[in-house]
Tab-separated table of N, CA and C in Angstrom:
chain	number	residue	atom	x	y	z
A	191	UNK	N	76.131	6.130	59.960
A	191	UNK	CA	77.228	6.074	60.827
A	191	UNK	C	78.433	4.728	60.261
A	192	UNK	N	79.584	5.174	59.806
A	192	UNK	CA	80.545	4.287	59.279
A	192	UNK	C	81.397	3.441	60.560
A	193	UNK	N	81.937	2.625	59.926
A	193	UNK	CA	83.032	2.081	61.253
A	193	UNK	C	83.927	1.579	60.872
A	194	UNK	N	85.079	1.212	61.699
A	194	UNK	CA	86.147	0.946	61.281
A	194	UNK	C	86.442	-0.585	60.312
A	195	UNK	N	86.818	-0.619	59.253
A	195	UNK	CA	87.165	-1.924	58.803
A	195	UNK	C	87.402	-2.884	59.381
A	196	UNK	N	86.085	-3.940	59.514
A	196	UNK	CA	86.495	-5.302	60.268
A	196	UNK	C	85.886	-4.957	61.591
A	197	UNK	N	84.997	-3.730	61.780
A	197	UNK	CA	84.510	-4.104	63.145
A	197	UNK	C	83.259	-3.691	62.912
A	198	UNK	N	82.173	-4.588	63.411
A	198	UNK	CA	80.745	-4.614	63.150
A	198	UNK	C	80.306	-3.012	64.049
A	199	UNK	N	79.368	-2.800	63.467
A	199	UNK	CA	78.561	-1.776	64.058
A	199	UNK	C	76.813	-2.305	64.247
A	200	UNK	N	76.943	-2.773	65.637
A	200	UNK	CA	75.275	-3.252	65.897
A	200	UNK	C	74.190	-2.409	65.950
A	201	UNK	N	73.954	-1.798	64.418
A	201	UNK	CA	73.038	-1.016	64.469
A	201	UNK	C	71.334	-1.887	64.596
A	202	UNK	N	71.393	-2.819	64.425
A	202	UNK	CA	70.025	-3.763	65.198
A	202	UNK	C	69.714	-2.993	66.318
A	203	UNK	N	70.189	-3.183	67.116
A	203	UNK	CA	70.063	-2.222	68.594
A	203	UNK	C	69.120	-0.966	68.804
A	204	UNK	N	69.289	-0.345	68.044
A	204	UNK	CA	68.335	0.724	67.668
A	204	UNK	C	66.758	0.455	67.555
A	205	UNK	N	66.922	-0.641	67.230
A	205	UNK	CA	64.982	-1.255	66.586
A	205	UNK	C	64.827	-2.493	66.836
A	206	UNK	N	65.770	-3.191	68.380
A	206	UNK	CA	65.598	-4.463	68.796
A	206	UNK	C	64.709	-4.727	69.667
A	207	UNK	N	63.876	-3.334	69.876
A	207	UNK	CA	62.661	-3.348	70.813
A	207	UNK	C	61.332	-3.764	70.083
A	208	UNK	N	61.568	-3.129	69.049
A	208	UNK	CA	60.356	-3.714	67.679
A	208	UNK	C	60.421	-4.868	67.475
A	209	UNK	N	61.642	-5.450	66.943
A	209	UNK	CA	61.905	-6.818	66.636
A	209	UNK	C	60.975	-7.918	67.679
A	210	UNK	N	61.757	-7.439	69.028
A	210	UNK	CA	61.055	-8.062	70.291
A	210	UNK	C	60.033	-8.299	70.189
A	211	UNK	N	59.555	-7.114	69.987
A	211	UNK	CA	57.342	-6.851	69.926
A	211	UNK	C	56.927	-7.688	69.096
A	212	UNK	N	57.518	-7.959	67.933
A	212	UNK	CA	57.093	-8.590	66.753
A	212	UNK	C	57.084	-10.211	66.874
A	213	UNK	N	58.886	-10.719	67.476
A	213	UNK	CA	58.507	-11.976	67.905
A	213	UNK	C	57.799	-12.295	68.731
A	214	UNK	N	57.405	-11.693	69.885
A	214	UNK	CA	56.252	-12.211	70.915
A	214	UNK	C	54.977	-12.453	70.417
A	215	UNK	N	54.619	-11.979	68.764
A	215	UNK	CA	53.551	-12.063	68.338
A	215	UNK	C	53.609	-13.171	67.343
A	216	UNK	N	54.443	-13.722	67.266
A	216	UNK	CA	55.010	-14.558	66.385
A	216	UNK	C	54.981	-14.423	65.195
A	217	UNK	N	55.883	-13.470	64.843
A	217	UNK	CA	56.416	-13.182	63.904
A	217	UNK	C	57.817	-13.768	63.840
A	218	UNK	N	58.769	-13.710	62.923
A	218	UNK	CA	59.826	-14.093	62.301
A	218	UNK	C	60.806	-13.281	62.155
A	219	UNK	N	61.615	-12.657	62.767
A	219	UNK	CA	62.268	-11.470	62.765
A	219	UNK	C	63.639	-11.622	62.555
A	220	UNK	N	64.415	-11.242	61.464
A	220	UNK	CA	65.816	-10.799	60.906
A	220	UNK	C	66.656	-9.465	60.971
A	221	UNK	N	67.795	-9.777	61.162
A	221	UNK	CA	68.585	-8.437	61.113
A	221	UNK	C	69.748	-9.114	60.411
A	222	UNK	N	69.899	-8.301	58.677
A	222	UNK	CA	71.338	-8.670	58.147
A	222	UNK	C	72.143	-7.672	58.343
A	223	UNK	N	73.216	-7.990	58.786
A	223	UNK	CA	74.411	-7.169	58.565
A	223	UNK	C	74.790	-6.570	57.323
A	224	UNK	N	75.074	-5.349	57.046
A	224	UNK	CA	75.671	-4.952	55.953
A	224	UNK	C	77.028	-3.956	56.041
A	225	UNK	N	77.474	-4.291	57.037
A	225	UNK	CA	78.472	-2.933	57.301
A	225	UNK	C	79.489	-3.120	56.149
A	226	UNK	N	79.580	-4.115	56.082
A	226	UNK	CA	80.998	-4.214	54.663
A	226	UNK	C	80.033	-3.495	53.373
A	227	UNK	N	79.047	-3.432	53.012
A	227	UNK	CA	78.245	-2.812	51.562
A	227	UNK	C	78.025	-1.453	52.283
A	228	UNK	N	77.913	-0.864	52.991
A	228	UNK	CA	77.716	0.432	54.225
A	228	UNK	C	79.090	1.150	53.625
A	229	UNK	N	80.303	0.371	54.151
A	229	UNK	CA	81.764	0.792	53.667
A	229	UNK	C	81.861	1.026	52.522
A	230	UNK	N	81.472	0.131	51.482
A	230	UNK	CA	82.078	0.201	50.232
A	230	UNK	C	81.145	0.629	49.146
A	231	UNK	N	79.635	0.750	49.376
A	231	UNK	CA	78.928	0.920	48.116
A	231	UNK	C	77.849	1.938	48.603
A	232	UNK	N	77.441	3.119	47.469
A	232	UNK	CA	76.360	4.049	47.664
A	232	UNK	C	75.048	3.448	47.225
A	233	UNK	N	75.406	2.138	46.362
A	233	UNK	CA	74.027	1.641	45.373
A	233	UNK	C	73.295	0.942	46.462
A	234	UNK	N	72.004	1.261	46.509
A	234	UNK	CA	70.909	0.523	47.642
A	234	UNK	C	70.489	-0.480	46.770
A	235	UNK	N	71.057	-0.648	45.611
A	235	UNK	CA	70.965	-2.308	44.824
A	235	UNK	C	71.785	-3.111	45.389
A	236	UNK	N	72.853	-2.960	45.667
A	236	UNK	CA	73.610	-3.792	46.714
A	236	UNK	C	73.044	-4.157	47.950
A	237	UNK	N	72.262	-3.274	48.552
A	237	UNK	CA	71.596	-3.833	49.770
A	237	UNK	C	70.570	-4.865	49.487
A	238	UNK	N	69.678	-4.472	48.401
A	238	UNK	CA	68.431	-4.989	47.747
A	238	UNK	C	68.983	-6.587	47.551
A	239	UNK	N	70.049	-6.800	47.148
A	239	UNK	CA	70.802	-8.258	46.586
A	239	UNK	C	71.070	-8.697	47.652
A	240	UNK	N	71.834	-8.290	48.570
A	240	UNK	CA	72.287	-8.697	49.738
A	240	UNK	C	70.739	-9.764	50.627
A	241	UNK	N	70.001	-8.722	50.760
A	241	UNK	CA	68.717	-9.203	51.160
A	241	UNK	C	67.861	-10.030	50.490
A	242	UNK	N	67.774	-10.198	49.238
A	242	UNK	CA	67.110	-11.014	48.332
A	242	UNK	C	67.857	-12.098	48.406
A	243	UNK	N	69.594	-12.216	48.361
A	243	UNK	CA	69.982	-13.464	48.212
A	243	UNK	C	69.812	-14.481	49.679
A	244	UNK	N	69.962	-13.634	51.076
A	244	UNK	CA	69.695	-14.213	52.095
A	244	UNK	C	67.897	-14.876	52.309
A	245	UNK	N	67.212	-14.257	51.683
A	245	UNK	CA	65.888	-14.730	51.551
A	245	UNK	C	65.770	-16.002	50.859
A	246	UNK	N	66.597	-16.034	49.721
A	246	UNK	CA	66.968	-17.324	48.662
A	246	UNK	C	67.224	-18.484	49.549
A	247	UNK	N	68.207	-17.987	50.331
A	247	UNK	CA	68.800	-19.017	51.211
A	247	UNK	C	67.748	-20.106	52.137
């Protein structure tokens, strides 16, 4: 689903229940917003680079 420029889309809500269940079992759960990439790129490598950079940080 696309979103208007500058308006974040809360896609994490679709699997928030799963993240909560994992967190209750001791897992660290993170959701990265990739709205800008979703709006500008069809290259899945861009998403991978975003995730890798956040993991590096």
